[in-house]
Amino acid sequence: MTTISQARPSLTNNDAAVLQALFDAESSPSSGVTVDSSLPPWPATVNISQADFNALKARETQIILKLQTTETPTQETVQSALEELNALLEEYPTYPPAYTNRAQTLRLLADLQYNQRHTDAEPSRTETNTDESLFTPEAADLSSRIFADLGKAITLATPASPADPISSVQARLLADAHTHRGYLLLKAARVKKTRSEREVENVGPERLRGHSADRLEEMASRDFFFGGRYGNKVAQQLAVQTNPYAKMCGAIVKEAMRKEMEG
């Protein structure tokens, strides 16, 4: 755990407490979430019985296993998995995990399509940066669908009140979905910072294109905060790194330390 010492220039107790909260990921109010393992997997609003949940989980597992039989599945295999997930969601449109799994499957499809385009253009090329696969004009529809699915899963799984206890299944999904979306928002922010305005004009979901890189990073930080709040340790660290107030205070502290050393 990071500690803030009161070296010169001296800090008041209140200042030290504020800095401690900003820089220490463990100070995130994850204790505000009550996880009750005795609760049903999903709240009543999801309207899925325990029996249906067990059957859906088994069905979903079979779909995902098809994607894991080889190190790199074919586009045909991925498309088949997407069709099965679409069918499952048509029958059970309030089942949150199918949305997060469909988002992951769509990301896999974006990677495969990106690799295929670059291999066709440069046959001798053996490695491609699939981290950029969602941030091309060709992938705009896929990225929109991914953000929509992650948003839907989060909406369905989020408790009506922050004080409401949640199941361990619910907490895990919310942690993963918020962290996944935060990562994509952070990537979108970095793409916006490193490419020209013309290059990013038709990149990513249309609803995000009008946002600045700093605004996208703030949105990512918020998702990382919630990902950490629901139990994802990596998200807790990323929430601190992307928090605009933490970064601002970090710059102030660094400048104060530099001046002290020079003096």
C-alpha positions as a printed Julia matrix, in Angstrom:
263×3 Matrix{Float64}:
   0.0     0.0     0.0
   1.34    3.43   -0.97
   1.84    5.89    1.87
   2.16    9.65    1.63
   4.8    10.98    3.99
   4.74   14.55    5.2
   8.21   15.56    3.99
   8.94   19.21    3.18
   7.01   21.02    1.83
   4.74   19.95    4.71
   1.17   18.78    4.12
  -1.79   19.22    6.4
  -3.42   16.04    7.66
  -6.35   16.71    5.31
  -4.03   17.2     2.29
  -2.23   13.97    3.08
  -5.53   12.1     3.35
  -6.7    13.45   -0.01
  -3.44   12.48   -1.72
  -3.54    9.05   -0.08
  -7.04    8.45   -1.48
  -6.02    9.61   -4.94
  -2.84    7.57   -5.27
  -3.7     4.41   -3.37
  -5.81    1.98   -5.39
  -6.72    0.12   -2.21
  -8.53    3.2    -0.92
 -11.22    2.73   -3.6
 -14.58    2.32   -1.82
 -15.01   -1.32   -2.83
 -16.23   -1.91    0.71
 -19.39   -0.1    -0.41
 -20.4    -3.21   -2.38
 -21.96   -6.03   -0.39
 -21.45   -9.4    -2.08
 -23.73  -12.1    -0.71
 -22.92  -15.59   -2.02
 -26.27  -16.89   -0.79
 -28.2   -14.69   -3.24
 -29.52  -16.03   -6.57
 -27.13  -15.34   -9.49
 -29.29  -12.54  -10.9
 -31.79  -10.09   -9.43
 -35.53  -10.52   -9.96
 -35.49   -7.86  -12.7
 -33.49  -10.22  -14.93
 -36.4   -12.68  -14.65
 -34.38  -15.89  -15.06
 -35.01  -18.81  -12.74
 -32.23  -20.9   -11.22
 -33.16  -23.84  -13.47
 -33.06  -21.64  -16.59
 -29.8   -20.1   -15.43
 -28.15  -23.53  -15.15
 -29.38  -24.52  -18.61
 -28.28  -21.21  -20.15
 -24.84  -21.45  -18.55
 -24.34  -24.93  -19.98
 -25.52  -23.81  -23.42
 -23.29  -20.76  -23.34
 -20.28  -22.84  -22.27
 -20.74  -25.13  -25.26
 -20.74  -22.12  -27.61
 -17.57  -20.67  -26.09
 -15.77  -24.03  -26.11
 -16.06  -24.07  -29.91
 -13.88  -20.96  -29.97
 -11.25  -22.56  -27.74
 -10.68  -25.83  -29.61
  -7.82  -24.24  -31.58
  -5.35  -21.48  -30.78
  -6.79  -19.29  -33.54
 -10.37  -20.11  -34.62
 -11.46  -19.39  -38.18
 -13.8   -16.57  -39.09
 -16.42  -19.2   -39.96
 -16.19  -20.67  -36.44
 -16.49  -17.21  -34.87
 -19.46  -16.31  -37.07
 -21.15  -19.59  -36.08
 -20.63  -18.8   -32.38
 -22.08  -15.33  -32.91
 -25.17  -16.78  -34.57
 -25.7   -19.12  -31.62
 -25.26  -16.28  -29.11
 -27.72  -14.18  -31.14
 -30.25  -17.0   -30.99
 -29.74  -17.41  -27.25
 -30.32  -13.7   -26.67
 -33.43  -13.71  -28.82
 -34.87  -16.3   -26.43
 -33.48  -14.75  -23.24
 -32.84  -11.04  -23.89
 -32.25  -10.29  -20.19
 -29.42  -12.81  -19.69
 -26.36  -10.59  -18.96
 -23.45  -13.05  -19.52
 -24.43  -13.69  -23.13
 -23.9    -9.99  -23.88
 -20.39   -9.96  -22.41
 -19.5   -13.17  -24.24
 -20.87  -11.79  -27.48
 -18.77   -8.67  -26.98
 -15.66  -10.84  -26.55
 -16.57  -12.86  -29.64
 -17.06   -9.69  -31.69
 -13.61   -8.52  -30.59
 -12.17  -11.81  -31.77
 -13.9   -11.35  -35.13
 -12.49   -7.82  -35.42
  -8.97   -9.19  -34.78
  -9.37  -11.9   -37.42
 -10.73   -9.49  -40.02
  -7.96   -7.0   -39.28
  -5.3    -9.68  -39.67
  -6.86  -10.9   -42.89
  -6.89   -7.42  -44.43
  -3.23   -6.85  -43.55
  -2.15  -10.31  -44.69
  -3.88   -9.75  -48.04
  -2.13   -6.38  -48.39
   1.26   -7.68  -47.22
   1.49  -11.48  -47.72
   4.95  -11.65  -46.14
   3.8    -9.96  -42.96
   3.59  -12.43  -40.07
   2.61  -10.14  -37.18
  -0.07   -7.48  -37.0
  -1.11   -5.15  -34.24
  -4.51   -6.6   -33.39
  -4.71   -4.13  -30.49
  -5.69   -1.6   -33.14
  -8.28   -3.84  -34.79
 -11.33   -2.02  -33.42
 -10.04    1.42  -34.31
 -10.26    1.32  -38.09
 -13.12    2.58  -40.28
 -13.82   -1.03  -41.38
 -14.48   -2.07  -37.75
 -16.79    0.83  -36.85
 -19.91   -1.37  -36.87
 -18.26   -4.11  -34.8
 -16.96   -1.64  -32.2
 -20.44   -0.08  -31.92
 -21.94   -3.51  -31.31
 -19.29   -4.32  -28.68
 -19.94   -1.14  -26.73
 -23.69   -1.73  -27.0
 -23.37   -5.28  -25.64
 -21.13   -4.25  -22.74
 -23.5    -1.41  -21.91
 -26.51   -3.74  -21.98
 -24.81   -6.29  -19.7
 -23.89   -3.55  -17.22
 -27.42   -2.13  -17.25
 -29.0    -5.54  -16.63
 -26.6    -6.54  -13.86
 -26.3    -3.24  -11.96
 -28.36   -3.19   -8.75
 -31.19   -0.67   -8.47
 -29.43    0.93   -5.5
 -25.68    0.99   -4.72
 -26.62   -0.19   -1.22
 -28.32   -3.36   -2.51
 -26.34   -6.57   -1.94
 -25.35   -8.47   -5.07
 -24.43  -12.07   -5.84
 -20.86  -13.17   -6.51
 -21.86  -13.98  -10.13
 -23.28  -10.48  -10.53
 -20.18   -8.84   -9.03
 -17.82  -10.78  -11.3
 -19.75   -9.85  -14.44
 -19.89   -6.16  -13.48
 -16.17   -6.14  -12.68
 -15.29   -7.74  -16.02
 -17.72   -5.69  -18.16
 -16.69   -2.33  -16.67
 -13.0    -3.23  -16.98
 -13.42   -4.4   -20.6
 -15.25   -1.2   -21.57
 -12.72    0.92  -19.69
  -9.86   -0.71  -21.58
 -11.54   -0.03  -24.94
 -12.22    3.6   -23.98
  -8.59    4.01  -22.93
  -7.43    2.57  -26.26
  -9.78    4.93  -28.09
  -8.3     7.87  -26.16
  -4.75    6.86  -27.09
  -5.7     6.36  -30.73
  -7.18    9.86  -30.75
  -3.97   11.28  -29.27
  -1.66    9.58  -31.77
  -3.59    9.95  -35.02
  -4.64   12.99  -36.99
  -8.21   14.3   -36.83
  -8.84   13.05  -40.35
  -7.59    9.54  -39.5
 -10.05    9.15  -36.59
 -13.02   10.8   -38.3
 -14.82    7.48  -38.9
 -13.12    5.34  -36.27
 -14.91    3.67  -33.37
 -18.56    3.93  -32.33
 -20.25    7.02  -33.74
 -21.41    8.15  -30.28
 -17.78    8.42  -29.11
 -16.32   10.25  -32.09
 -17.18   13.72  -30.83
 -15.35   13.22  -27.54
 -11.81   14.48  -26.98
  -9.03   12.11  -25.95
  -9.1    13.55  -22.42
 -12.85   13.0   -22.17
 -12.51    9.39  -23.35
  -9.81    8.83  -20.75
 -12.08   10.24  -18.03
 -14.82    7.83  -19.16
 -12.3     4.98  -19.02
 -11.27    6.02  -15.51
 -14.9     5.9   -14.39
 -15.32    2.39  -15.78
 -12.08    1.28  -14.14
 -13.33    2.73  -10.86
 -16.47    0.58  -11.06
 -14.5    -2.43  -12.26
 -12.32   -2.08   -9.18
 -15.32   -1.42   -6.96
 -16.78   -4.78   -7.99
 -13.51   -6.59   -7.35
 -11.15   -6.37  -10.35
  -7.68   -5.58   -8.94
  -6.22   -4.49  -12.29
  -9.09   -2.03  -12.73
  -8.33   -0.55   -9.31
  -4.78    0.25  -10.42
  -5.9     1.62  -13.79
  -8.52    3.8   -12.12
  -5.74    5.54  -10.2
  -3.48    5.89  -13.25
  -6.24    7.43  -15.39
  -7.89    9.57  -12.7
  -7.51   13.19  -13.91
  -7.35   14.54  -10.35
  -4.7    12.03   -9.36
  -2.66   12.97  -12.44
  -3.05   16.68  -11.65
  -1.99   16.17   -8.03
   0.86   13.97   -9.21
   2.16   16.8   -11.38
   1.91   19.25   -8.46
   3.73   16.89   -6.1
   6.48   16.22   -8.66
   6.98   19.94   -9.21
   7.1    20.59   -5.46
   9.67   17.82   -5.0
  11.75   19.15   -7.91
  11.81   22.65   -6.4
  12.68   21.28   -2.96
  15.61   19.29   -4.39
  16.85   22.29   -6.36
  16.53   24.48   -3.26
